[in-house]
Amino acid sequence: MAIEAVIWDFGGVLTTSPFEAFTRFETERGLPADIIRRTNATNHLENAWAKFERAEVDIETFDHLFAAESLALGAEVRGRDVLPLLQGDLRPEMVEALKRIKAQHKTGCITNNLPANAIGSMTGRTLYVAEVMTLFDHVIESAKIGLRKPDPRIYRRMVETLEVDPKRCVYLDDLGVNLKPAREMGMTTIKVTSGAQAIAELEAATGLKLG
């Protein structure tokens, strides 16, 4: 069945994964390995991270909640200290692939993000990210609509807005938990572990030359 749309996650897909930054932070501070990821994964629908990405709490509340949740898992990490670790670098090969796909197919972006200015000033990077965002026909940001992946409603909202059949969509994400609802809707899913791997799978799914 011919592909009509390619839908992208942003962080960890069009940018490098923040997991590398998490690991460096933990090593430098002598924290237990993977304490940040484990805190994010525990009660992942209603934890501090989920509430912040849905803009249900402010940065002060997030800071305290994340500290309490991480402490319960073995070591206190302040939420404020985690936020600067999220700024992955854009993957130019993925941005190029997005441009080539946009010339042939509809494009969408579903991103679990944080309320505006949560990470602080990133003027230069923000301008570059804004340029990339213009490549999408539609963008859904969790902090703006109060829904976040893996809530199935956020995927349905995207396909309805793009006016496409989920079975004719490809969805890319770096987290398996976020791929599952898309796959259950009938989308072709790609778990992104590197730019080269993702592009190879995208080429196979779309039949386009992207490199």
PDB file of C-alpha atoms in Angstrom, residues 30-174:
ATOM      1  CA  GLY A  30      28.524   9.737  40.819  1.00  0.00           C
ATOM      2  CA  LEU A  31      24.811   8.958  40.495  1.00  0.00           C
ATOM      3  CA  PRO A  32      23.369   5.468  39.979  1.00  0.00           C
ATOM      4  CA  ALA A  33      23.411   4.440  36.312  1.00  0.00           C
ATOM      5  CA  ASP A  34      20.210   5.275  34.419  1.00  0.00           C
ATOM      6  CA  ILE A  35      18.594   7.030  37.421  1.00  0.00           C
ATOM      7  CA  ILE A  36      17.166   9.739  35.123  1.00  0.00           C
ATOM      8  CA  ARG A  37      15.730   7.281  32.598  1.00  0.00           C
ATOM      9  CA  ARG A  38      14.328   5.090  35.373  1.00  0.00           C
ATOM     10  CA  THR A  39      12.658   8.112  36.970  1.00  0.00           C
ATOM     11  CA  ASN A  40      11.137   9.043  33.603  1.00  0.00           C
ATOM     12  CA  ALA A  41       9.925   5.474  33.030  1.00  0.00           C
ATOM     13  CA  THR A  42       8.340   4.898  36.453  1.00  0.00           C
ATOM     14  CA  ASN A  43       4.602   5.673  36.374  1.00  0.00           C
ATOM     15  CA  HIS A  44       5.301   7.187  32.950  1.00  0.00           C
ATOM     16  CA  LEU A  45       1.721   8.338  32.319  1.00  0.00           C
ATOM     17  CA  GLU A  46       1.370  10.407  35.520  1.00  0.00           C
ATOM     18  CA  ASN A  47       4.875  11.192  36.798  1.00  0.00           C
ATOM     19  CA  ALA A  48       6.530  14.614  37.009  1.00  0.00           C
ATOM     20  CA  TRP A  49       7.777  14.375  33.448  1.00  0.00           C
ATOM     21  CA  ALA A  50       4.344  13.515  32.058  1.00  0.00           C
ATOM     22  CA  LYS A  51       2.692  16.359  33.968  1.00  0.00           C
ATOM     23  CA  PHE A  52       5.308  18.864  32.788  1.00  0.00           C
ATOM     24  CA  GLU A  53       4.985  17.774  29.145  1.00  0.00           C
ATOM     25  CA  ARG A  54       1.221  18.290  29.401  1.00  0.00           C
ATOM     26  CA  ALA A  55       1.845  21.718  31.015  1.00  0.00           C
ATOM     27  CA  GLU A  56      -0.065  20.657  34.142  1.00  0.00           C
ATOM     28  CA  VAL A  57       2.693  21.815  36.526  1.00  0.00           C
ATOM     29  CA  ASP A  58       5.127  24.742  36.512  1.00  0.00           C
ATOM     30  CA  ILE A  59       8.899  24.435  36.562  1.00  0.00           C
ATOM     31  CA  GLU A  60       9.142  24.776  40.377  1.00  0.00           C
ATOM     32  CA  THR A  61       6.667  21.955  40.944  1.00  0.00           C
ATOM     33  CA  PHE A  62       8.388  19.809  38.313  1.00  0.00           C
ATOM     34  CA  ASP A  63      11.743  20.391  40.020  1.00  0.00           C
ATOM     35  CA  HIS A  64      10.419  19.176  43.372  1.00  0.00           C
ATOM     36  CA  LEU A  65       8.379  16.277  42.005  1.00  0.00           C
ATOM     37  CA  PHE A  66      11.271  14.941  39.934  1.00  0.00           C
ATOM     38  CA  ALA A  67      13.595  15.206  42.954  1.00  0.00           C
ATOM     39  CA  ALA A  68      11.178  13.188  45.082  1.00  0.00           C
ATOM     40  CA  GLU A  69      10.611  10.563  42.390  1.00  0.00           C
ATOM     41  CA  SER A  70      14.324  10.073  41.741  1.00  0.00           C
ATOM     42  CA  LEU A  71      15.070   9.921  45.471  1.00  0.00           C
ATOM     43  CA  ALA A  72      12.542   7.100  45.796  1.00  0.00           C
ATOM     44  CA  LEU A  73      14.613   5.193  43.223  1.00  0.00           C
ATOM     45  CA  GLY A  74      17.896   5.727  45.056  1.00  0.00           C
ATOM     46  CA  ALA A  75      19.297   9.231  44.484  1.00  0.00           C
ATOM     47  CA  GLU A  76      17.906  12.758  44.364  1.00  0.00           C
ATOM     48  CA  VAL A  77      18.177  14.509  41.005  1.00  0.00           C
ATOM     49  CA  ARG A  78      16.701  17.997  40.703  1.00  0.00           C
ATOM     50  CA  GLY A  79      14.314  18.405  37.783  1.00  0.00           C
ATOM     51  CA  ARG A  80      15.917  21.762  36.924  1.00  0.00           C
ATOM     52  CA  ASP A  81      19.289  20.040  36.438  1.00  0.00           C
ATOM     53  CA  VAL A  82      17.839  17.593  33.919  1.00  0.00           C
ATOM     54  CA  LEU A  83      16.286  20.193  31.584  1.00  0.00           C
ATOM     55  CA  PRO A  84      19.546  21.486  30.026  1.00  0.00           C
ATOM     56  CA  LEU A  85      20.439  17.883  29.112  1.00  0.00           C
ATOM     57  CA  LEU A  86      17.552  17.722  26.620  1.00  0.00           C
ATOM     58  CA  GLN A  87      19.116  19.905  23.925  1.00  0.00           C
ATOM     59  CA  GLY A  88      20.204  17.272  21.423  1.00  0.00           C
ATOM     60  CA  ASP A  89      22.020  18.326  18.256  1.00  0.00           C
ATOM     61  CA  LEU A  90      20.085  18.304  14.987  1.00  0.00           C
ATOM     62  CA  ARG A  91      20.998  15.393  12.714  1.00  0.00           C
ATOM     63  CA  PRO A  92      21.601  17.026   9.309  1.00  0.00           C
ATOM     64  CA  GLU A  93      21.102  13.733   7.441  1.00  0.00           C
ATOM     65  CA  MET A  94      17.650  13.348   9.002  1.00  0.00           C
ATOM     66  CA  VAL A  95      16.720  16.946   8.169  1.00  0.00           C
ATOM     67  CA  GLU A  96      17.749  16.273   4.555  1.00  0.00           C
ATOM     68  CA  ALA A  97      15.646  13.077   4.522  1.00  0.00           C
ATOM     69  CA  LEU A  98      12.684  15.077   5.831  1.00  0.00           C
ATOM     70  CA  LYS A  99      13.101  17.642   3.026  1.00  0.00           C
ATOM     71  CA  ARG A 100      13.122  14.909   0.373  1.00  0.00           C
ATOM     72  CA  ILE A 101      10.077  13.205   1.880  1.00  0.00           C
ATOM     73  CA  LYS A 102       8.175  16.495   2.068  1.00  0.00           C
ATOM     74  CA  ALA A 103       8.561  16.873  -1.703  1.00  0.00           C
ATOM     75  CA  GLN A 104       6.577  13.643  -2.200  1.00  0.00           C
ATOM     76  CA  HIS A 105       4.421  13.041   0.890  1.00  0.00           C
ATOM     77  CA  LYS A 106       2.549  14.765   3.686  1.00  0.00           C
ATOM     78  CA  THR A 107       4.623  15.274   6.832  1.00  0.00           C
ATOM     79  CA  GLY A 108       3.695  15.609  10.492  1.00  0.00           C
ATOM     80  CA  CYS A 109       5.494  15.937  13.826  1.00  0.00           C
ATOM     81  CA  ILE A 110       4.204  14.698  17.186  1.00  0.00           C
ATOM     82  CA  THR A 111       6.483  15.876  19.977  1.00  0.00           C
ATOM     83  CA  ASN A 112       6.287  15.474  23.724  1.00  0.00           C
ATOM     84  CA  ASN A 113       7.771  18.820  24.641  1.00  0.00           C
ATOM     85  CA  LEU A 114       7.977  21.222  27.560  1.00  0.00           C
ATOM     86  CA  PRO A 115       6.214  24.521  28.183  1.00  0.00           C
ATOM     87  CA  ALA A 116       7.840  27.452  26.386  1.00  0.00           C
ATOM     88  CA  ASN A 117      11.085  28.715  27.929  1.00  0.00           C
ATOM     89  CA  ALA A 118      11.385  25.754  30.309  1.00  0.00           C
ATOM     90  CA  ILE A 119      14.978  25.117  29.217  1.00  0.00           C
ATOM     91  CA  GLY A 120      16.033  28.769  29.042  1.00  0.00           C
ATOM     92  CA  SER A 121      17.344  30.885  26.201  1.00  0.00           C
ATOM     93  CA  MET A 122      18.556  29.021  23.104  1.00  0.00           C
ATOM     94  CA  THR A 123      18.118  31.743  20.528  1.00  0.00           C
ATOM     95  CA  GLY A 124      20.374  30.446  17.753  1.00  0.00           C
ATOM     96  CA  ARG A 125      19.264  26.848  18.099  1.00  0.00           C
ATOM     97  CA  THR A 126      15.633  27.882  18.373  1.00  0.00           C
ATOM     98  CA  LEU A 127      15.821  29.674  15.024  1.00  0.00           C
ATOM     99  CA  TYR A 128      17.301  26.587  13.370  1.00  0.00           C
ATOM    100  CA  VAL A 129      14.671  24.327  14.950  1.00  0.00           C
ATOM    101  CA  ALA A 130      11.977  26.748  13.754  1.00  0.00           C
ATOM    102  CA  GLU A 131      13.270  26.339  10.190  1.00  0.00           C
ATOM    103  CA  VAL A 132      12.993  22.555  10.507  1.00  0.00           C
ATOM    104  CA  MET A 133       9.480  22.863  11.938  1.00  0.00           C
ATOM    105  CA  THR A 134       8.316  24.664   8.779  1.00  0.00           C
ATOM    106  CA  LEU A 135       8.972  21.410   6.882  1.00  0.00           C
ATOM    107  CA  PHE A 136       5.955  19.791   8.555  1.00  0.00           C
ATOM    108  CA  ASP A 137       2.398  20.128   7.273  1.00  0.00           C
ATOM    109  CA  HIS A 138       1.197  19.838  10.878  1.00  0.00           C
ATOM    110  CA  VAL A 139       2.902  19.847  14.294  1.00  0.00           C
ATOM    111  CA  ILE A 140       1.352  18.611  17.538  1.00  0.00           C
ATOM    112  CA  GLU A 141       3.115  19.694  20.748  1.00  0.00           C
ATOM    113  CA  SER A 142       2.103  17.997  23.987  1.00  0.00           C
ATOM    114  CA  ALA A 143       2.589  21.117  26.115  1.00  0.00           C
ATOM    115  CA  LYS A 144       0.196  23.081  23.911  1.00  0.00           C
ATOM    116  CA  ILE A 145      -2.687  20.589  23.817  1.00  0.00           C
ATOM    117  CA  GLY A 146      -2.395  18.859  27.206  1.00  0.00           C
ATOM    118  CA  LEU A 147      -1.995  15.389  25.666  1.00  0.00           C
ATOM    119  CA  ARG A 148       1.233  13.449  25.254  1.00  0.00           C
ATOM    120  CA  LYS A 149       2.405  10.240  23.647  1.00  0.00           C
ATOM    121  CA  PRO A 150       1.614   7.377  24.092  1.00  0.00           C
ATOM    122  CA  ASP A 151      -2.011   8.586  24.457  1.00  0.00           C
ATOM    123  CA  PRO A 152      -3.710   7.171  21.315  1.00  0.00           C
ATOM    124  CA  ARG A 153      -5.726  10.383  20.893  1.00  0.00           C
ATOM    125  CA  ILE A 154      -2.636  12.364  19.879  1.00  0.00           C
ATOM    126  CA  TYR A 155      -1.964  10.007  16.938  1.00  0.00           C
ATOM    127  CA  ARG A 156      -5.599  10.056  15.861  1.00  0.00           C
ATOM    128  CA  ARG A 157      -5.582  13.849  15.926  1.00  0.00           C
ATOM    129  CA  MET A 158      -2.589  13.859  13.566  1.00  0.00           C
ATOM    130  CA  VAL A 159      -4.038  11.484  10.946  1.00  0.00           C
ATOM    131  CA  GLU A 160      -7.375  13.310  11.040  1.00  0.00           C
ATOM    132  CA  THR A 161      -5.664  16.672  10.484  1.00  0.00           C
ATOM    133  CA  LEU A 162      -3.489  15.304   7.659  1.00  0.00           C
ATOM    134  CA  GLU A 163      -6.551  13.497   6.259  1.00  0.00           C
ATOM    135  CA  VAL A 164      -4.682  10.233   5.748  1.00  0.00           C
ATOM    136  CA  ASP A 165      -5.296   6.543   6.409  1.00  0.00           C
ATOM    137  CA  PRO A 166      -3.055   5.325   9.285  1.00  0.00           C
ATOM    138  CA  LYS A 167      -2.271   2.247   7.178  1.00  0.00           C
ATOM    139  CA  ARG A 168      -0.628   4.591   4.666  1.00  0.00           C
ATOM    140  CA  CYS A 169       1.550   6.309   7.284  1.00  0.00           C
ATOM    141  CA  VAL A 170       5.080   5.762   8.560  1.00  0.00           C
ATOM    142  CA  TYR A 171       5.809   6.845  12.138  1.00  0.00           C
ATOM    143  CA  LEU A 172       9.314   7.323  13.587  1.00  0.00           C
ATOM    144  CA  ASP A 173      10.173   7.520  17.294  1.00  0.00           C
ATOM    145  CA  ASP A 174      13.141   6.587  19.471  1.00  0.00           C
TER     146      ASP A 174
END
